Coordinates of C-alpha atoms and ligand atoms in Angstrom, one line a residue:
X16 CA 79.8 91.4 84.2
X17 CA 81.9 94.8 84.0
X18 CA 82.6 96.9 81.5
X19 CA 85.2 96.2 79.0
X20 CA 88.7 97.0 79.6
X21 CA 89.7 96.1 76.3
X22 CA 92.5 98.3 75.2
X23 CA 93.1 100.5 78.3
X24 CA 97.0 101.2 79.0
X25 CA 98.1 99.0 82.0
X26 CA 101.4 99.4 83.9
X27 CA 102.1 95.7 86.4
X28 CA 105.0 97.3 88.5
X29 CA 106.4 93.5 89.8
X30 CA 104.7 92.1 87.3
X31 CA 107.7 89.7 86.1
X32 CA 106.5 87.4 88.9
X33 CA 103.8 86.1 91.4
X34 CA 100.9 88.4 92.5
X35 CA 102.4 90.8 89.8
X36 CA 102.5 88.3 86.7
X37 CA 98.8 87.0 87.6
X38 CA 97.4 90.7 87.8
X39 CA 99.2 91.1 84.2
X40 CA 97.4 87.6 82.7
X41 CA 93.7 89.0 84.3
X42 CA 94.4 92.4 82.4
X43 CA 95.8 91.1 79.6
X44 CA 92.8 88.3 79.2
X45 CA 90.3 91.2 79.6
X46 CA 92.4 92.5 76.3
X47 CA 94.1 95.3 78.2
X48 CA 97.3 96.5 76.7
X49 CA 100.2 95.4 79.8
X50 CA 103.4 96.5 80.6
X51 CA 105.3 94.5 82.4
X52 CA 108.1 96.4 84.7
X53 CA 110.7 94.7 86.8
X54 CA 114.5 94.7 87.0
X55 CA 115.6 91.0 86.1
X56 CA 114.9 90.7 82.2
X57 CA 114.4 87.0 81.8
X58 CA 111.6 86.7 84.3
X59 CA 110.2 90.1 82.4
X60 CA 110.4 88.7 79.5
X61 CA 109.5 85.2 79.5
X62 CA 105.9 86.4 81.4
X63 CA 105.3 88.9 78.6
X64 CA 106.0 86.3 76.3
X65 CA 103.9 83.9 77.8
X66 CA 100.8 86.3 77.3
X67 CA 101.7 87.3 74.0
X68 CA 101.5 83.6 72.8
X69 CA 98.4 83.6 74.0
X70 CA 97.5 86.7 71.3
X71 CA 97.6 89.5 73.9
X72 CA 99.5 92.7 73.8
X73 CA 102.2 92.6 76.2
X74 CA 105.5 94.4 77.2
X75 CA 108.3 94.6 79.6
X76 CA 110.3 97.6 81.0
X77 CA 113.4 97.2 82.8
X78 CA 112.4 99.6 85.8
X79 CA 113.8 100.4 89.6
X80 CA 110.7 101.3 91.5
X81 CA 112.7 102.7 93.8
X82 CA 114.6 105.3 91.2
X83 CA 112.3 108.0 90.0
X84 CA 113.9 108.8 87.0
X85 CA 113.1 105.1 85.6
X86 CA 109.3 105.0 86.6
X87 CA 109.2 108.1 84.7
X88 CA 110.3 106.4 81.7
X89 CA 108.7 103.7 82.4
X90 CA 105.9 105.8 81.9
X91 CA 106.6 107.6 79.3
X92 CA 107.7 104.4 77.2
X93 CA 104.3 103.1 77.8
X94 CA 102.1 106.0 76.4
X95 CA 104.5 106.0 73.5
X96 CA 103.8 102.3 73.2
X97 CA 100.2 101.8 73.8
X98 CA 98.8 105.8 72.9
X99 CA 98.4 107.0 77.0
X100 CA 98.2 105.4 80.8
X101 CA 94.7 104.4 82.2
X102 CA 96.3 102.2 84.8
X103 CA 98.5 101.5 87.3
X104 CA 98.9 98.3 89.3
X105 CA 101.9 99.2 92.2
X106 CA 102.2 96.1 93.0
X107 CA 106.6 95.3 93.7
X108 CA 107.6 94.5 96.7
X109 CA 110.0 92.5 98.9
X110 CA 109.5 90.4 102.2
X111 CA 113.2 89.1 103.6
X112 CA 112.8 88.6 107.2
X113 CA 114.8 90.2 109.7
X114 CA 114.1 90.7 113.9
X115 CA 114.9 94.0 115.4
X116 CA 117.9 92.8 117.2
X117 CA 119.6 92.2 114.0
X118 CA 117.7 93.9 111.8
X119 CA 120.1 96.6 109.9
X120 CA 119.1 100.2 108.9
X121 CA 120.1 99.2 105.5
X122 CA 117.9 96.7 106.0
X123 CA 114.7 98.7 106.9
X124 CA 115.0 101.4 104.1
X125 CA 115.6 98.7 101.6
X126 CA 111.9 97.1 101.9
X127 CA 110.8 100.8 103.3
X128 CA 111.9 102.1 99.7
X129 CA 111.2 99.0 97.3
X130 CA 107.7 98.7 99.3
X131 CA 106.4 102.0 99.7
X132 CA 108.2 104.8 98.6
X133 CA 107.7 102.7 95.3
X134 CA 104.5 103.9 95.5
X135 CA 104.6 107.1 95.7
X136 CA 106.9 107.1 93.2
X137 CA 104.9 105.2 90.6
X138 CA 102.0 107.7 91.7
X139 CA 103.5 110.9 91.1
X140 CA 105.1 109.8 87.8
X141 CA 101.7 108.4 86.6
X142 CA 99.7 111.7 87.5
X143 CA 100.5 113.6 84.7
X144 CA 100.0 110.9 82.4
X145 CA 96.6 110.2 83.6
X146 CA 95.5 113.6 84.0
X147 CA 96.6 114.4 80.2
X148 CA 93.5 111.2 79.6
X149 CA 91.0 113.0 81.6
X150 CA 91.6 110.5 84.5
X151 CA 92.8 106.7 85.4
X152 CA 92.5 104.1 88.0
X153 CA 95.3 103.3 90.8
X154 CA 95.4 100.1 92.1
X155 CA 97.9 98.9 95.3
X156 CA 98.8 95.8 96.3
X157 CA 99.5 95.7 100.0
X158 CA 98.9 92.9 102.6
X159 CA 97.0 92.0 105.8
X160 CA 100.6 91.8 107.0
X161 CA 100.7 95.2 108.7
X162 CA 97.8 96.8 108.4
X163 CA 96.1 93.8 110.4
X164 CA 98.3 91.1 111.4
X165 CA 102.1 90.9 112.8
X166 CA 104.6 87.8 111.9
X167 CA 108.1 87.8 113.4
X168 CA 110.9 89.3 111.2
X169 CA 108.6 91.8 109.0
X170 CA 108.4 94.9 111.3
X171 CA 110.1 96.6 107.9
X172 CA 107.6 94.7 105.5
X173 CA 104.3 95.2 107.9
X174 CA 105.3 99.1 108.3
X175 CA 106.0 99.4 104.6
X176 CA 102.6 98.0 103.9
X177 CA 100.3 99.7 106.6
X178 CA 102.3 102.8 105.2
X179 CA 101.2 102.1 101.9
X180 CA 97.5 102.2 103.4
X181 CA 98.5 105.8 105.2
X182 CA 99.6 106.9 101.6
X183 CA 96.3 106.0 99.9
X184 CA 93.9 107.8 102.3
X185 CA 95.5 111.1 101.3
X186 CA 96.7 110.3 97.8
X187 CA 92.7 109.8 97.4
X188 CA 92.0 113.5 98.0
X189 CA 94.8 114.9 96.0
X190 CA 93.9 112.6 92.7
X191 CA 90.2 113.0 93.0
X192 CA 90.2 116.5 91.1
X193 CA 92.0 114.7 88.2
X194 CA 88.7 111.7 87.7
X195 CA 91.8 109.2 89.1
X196 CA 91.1 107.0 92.0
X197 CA 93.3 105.0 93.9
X198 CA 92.3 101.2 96.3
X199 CA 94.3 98.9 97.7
X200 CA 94.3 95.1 97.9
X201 CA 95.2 93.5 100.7
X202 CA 96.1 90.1 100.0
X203 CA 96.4 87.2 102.5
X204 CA 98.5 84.1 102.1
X205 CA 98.6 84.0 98.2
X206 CA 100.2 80.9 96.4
X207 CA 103.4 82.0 93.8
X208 CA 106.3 80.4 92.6
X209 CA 108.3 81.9 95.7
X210 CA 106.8 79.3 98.0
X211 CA 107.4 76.6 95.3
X212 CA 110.7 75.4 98.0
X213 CA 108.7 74.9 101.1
X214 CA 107.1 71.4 100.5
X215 CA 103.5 70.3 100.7
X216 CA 103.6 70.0 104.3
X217 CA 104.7 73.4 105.0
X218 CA 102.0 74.7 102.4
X219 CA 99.6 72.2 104.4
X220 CA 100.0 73.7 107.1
X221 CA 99.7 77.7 105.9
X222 CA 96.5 76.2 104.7
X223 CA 95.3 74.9 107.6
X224 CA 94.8 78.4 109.3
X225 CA 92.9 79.6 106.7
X226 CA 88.8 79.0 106.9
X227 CA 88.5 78.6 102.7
X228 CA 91.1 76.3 103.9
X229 CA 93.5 76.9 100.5
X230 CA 95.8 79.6 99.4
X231 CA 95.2 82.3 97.8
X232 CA 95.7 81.9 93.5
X233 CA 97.5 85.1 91.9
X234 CA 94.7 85.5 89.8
X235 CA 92.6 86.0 93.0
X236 CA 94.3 89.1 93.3
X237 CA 94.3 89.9 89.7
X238 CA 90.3 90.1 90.2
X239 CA 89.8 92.1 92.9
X240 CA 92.4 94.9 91.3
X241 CA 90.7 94.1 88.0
X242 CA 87.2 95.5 89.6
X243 CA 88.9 98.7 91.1
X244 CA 90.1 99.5 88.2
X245 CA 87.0 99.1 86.3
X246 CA 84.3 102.1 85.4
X247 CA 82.0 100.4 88.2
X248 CA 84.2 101.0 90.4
X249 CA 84.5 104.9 89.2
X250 CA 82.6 105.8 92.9
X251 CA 85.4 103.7 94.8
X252 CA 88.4 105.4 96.0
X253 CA 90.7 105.3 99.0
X254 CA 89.2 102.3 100.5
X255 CA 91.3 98.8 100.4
X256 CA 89.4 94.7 99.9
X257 CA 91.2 91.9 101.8
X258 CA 91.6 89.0 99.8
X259 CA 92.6 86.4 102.1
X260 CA 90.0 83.5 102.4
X261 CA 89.0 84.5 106.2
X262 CA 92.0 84.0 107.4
X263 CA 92.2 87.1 109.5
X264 CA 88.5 86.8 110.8
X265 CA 88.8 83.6 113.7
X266 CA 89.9 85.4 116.6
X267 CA 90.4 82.4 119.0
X268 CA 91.9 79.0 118.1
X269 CA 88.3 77.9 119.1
X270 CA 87.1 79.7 116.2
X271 CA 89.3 78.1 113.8
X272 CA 88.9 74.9 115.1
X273 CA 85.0 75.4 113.9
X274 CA 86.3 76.6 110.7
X275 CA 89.0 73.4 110.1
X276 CA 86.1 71.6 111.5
X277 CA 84.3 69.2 108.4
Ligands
NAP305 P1 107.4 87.9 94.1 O1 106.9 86.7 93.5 O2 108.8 87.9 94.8 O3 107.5 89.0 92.9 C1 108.0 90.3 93.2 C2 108.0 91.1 92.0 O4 108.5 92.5 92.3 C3 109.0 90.6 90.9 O5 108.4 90.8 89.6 C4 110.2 91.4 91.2 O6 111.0 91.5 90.0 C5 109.6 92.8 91.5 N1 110.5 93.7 92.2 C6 111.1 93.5 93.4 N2 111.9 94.6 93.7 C7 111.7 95.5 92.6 C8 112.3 96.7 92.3 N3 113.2 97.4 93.1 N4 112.0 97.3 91.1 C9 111.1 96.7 90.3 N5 110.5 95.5 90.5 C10 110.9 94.9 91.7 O7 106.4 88.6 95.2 P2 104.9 88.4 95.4 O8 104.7 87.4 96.4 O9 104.2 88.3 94.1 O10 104.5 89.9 96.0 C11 104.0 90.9 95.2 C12 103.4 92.0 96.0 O11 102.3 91.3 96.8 C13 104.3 92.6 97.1 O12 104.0 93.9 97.2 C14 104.0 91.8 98.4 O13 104.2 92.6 99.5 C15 102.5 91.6 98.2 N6 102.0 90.5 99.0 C16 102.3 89.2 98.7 C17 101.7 88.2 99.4 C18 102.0 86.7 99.1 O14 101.5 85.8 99.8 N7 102.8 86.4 98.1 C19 100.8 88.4 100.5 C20 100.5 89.8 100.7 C21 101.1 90.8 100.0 P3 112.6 91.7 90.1 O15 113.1 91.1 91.3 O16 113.2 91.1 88.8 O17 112.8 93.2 90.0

């Protein structure tokens, strides 16, 4: 059992949405105080309201990650709202799918800038705010996709994500002398409304290469960022958790045969 995060100040950057939304509902469930930041409102809205039904304290902030100006008020509109910032989930992101050959530089910086200048972005405007609370927890979301794993049409997406990875190792240093730490999750194959269109079969199949042999739930996400960013993890920083049920450990189809095996 860890420590109570009751009441901490928690900014969900993407947290409208997937991943995003389901790191919001394990805060807000913990009775964190959440702010909810994306740019369309109704999805904001409706997944704050959902958690404020429920008796939490929830909020939403219409926010560009990419614009440094709005994650500054972002920030600034959650201290006023819920007395500081102990918490920052960078989670937004993008994955359209483009090959080289017709891939556009538009293209690339769009996912380059949503995906990881995003983070250093939300870092650098949550600093201050942290520091002014004697420190705070970071808390990435990232992907096997990159770091560990290639899939035709993500170049942009897997360099935006080992990137993020890059960012964190050095980031760690620089926010140590402020009692802030900063992980990453890595998540594998995780089950959100965006796959909803693909059909059973298709989602059959994703599972199928997987050893847990299922999809990963958003709230499987939600826990592992939930234990970075709690006082046992105070020691933790720079270092990332895959989340991913095996999938990126078979390294022959032999080996996943045993694993599919009964
Ligand atoms: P999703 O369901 O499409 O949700 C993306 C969220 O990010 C939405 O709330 C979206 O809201 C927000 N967002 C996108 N661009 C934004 C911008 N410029 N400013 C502010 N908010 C923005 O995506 P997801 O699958 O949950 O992915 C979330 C994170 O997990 C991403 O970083 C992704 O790379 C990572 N990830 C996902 C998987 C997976 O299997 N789903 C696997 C590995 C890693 P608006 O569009 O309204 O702004």
């Amino acid at each position: 059992m860890l420590t109570s995060i009751k009441d901490r100040s928690v900014i969900v950057t993407g947290g409208s949405k997937g991943i995003g939304k389901g790191i919001a509902r394990v805060f807000a469930r913990q009775g964190a105080k959440v702010m909810i930041a994306a740019r369309g409102e109704e999805a904001a809205k409706a997944a704050a309201e959902e958690l404020k039904t429920e008796g939490w304290t929830v909020d939403y902030r219409l926010t560009d990650v990419t614009d440094l100006a709005a994650v500054e008020a972002l920030v600034a509109d959650t201290e006023a709202a819920f007395g500081g910032l102990d918490i920052l989930c960078s989670n937004a992101g993008i994955f359209p799918q483009a090959k080289i050959l017709e891939m556009t530089p538009e293209d690339w910086d769009r996912v380059l800038d949503t995906n990881l200048k995003s983070s250093f972005l939300a870092v650098k405007a949550a600093l201050p705010a942290m520091a002014k609370k004697g420190g705070g927890r970071i808390v990435l979301t990232s992907s096997i996709t990159g770091p560990i794993t290639g899939f035709p049409g993500w170049t942009h997406y897997g360099a935006s994500k080992a990137g993020q990875l890059g960012f964190l190792k050095t980031a760690a240093i620089e926010l140590a002398k402020y009692n802030i730490t900063i992980n990453a999750v890595m998540p594998g194959n995780i089950k959100t409304e965006g796959l909803d269109g693909l059909g059973e079969d298709y989602l059959a199949t994703m599972a199928a290469s997987i050893p847990l042999k299922r999809l990963g739930d958003v709230e499987d996400i939600g826990n592992a960022a939930l234990y970075f960013a709690s006082d046992e993890a105070g020691y933790v920083t720079g270092q990332t958790i895959v989340v991913d049920g095996g999938q990126i450990l078979p390294e022959s189809l032999e080996a996943l045969e045993e694993a599919r095996s009964p």
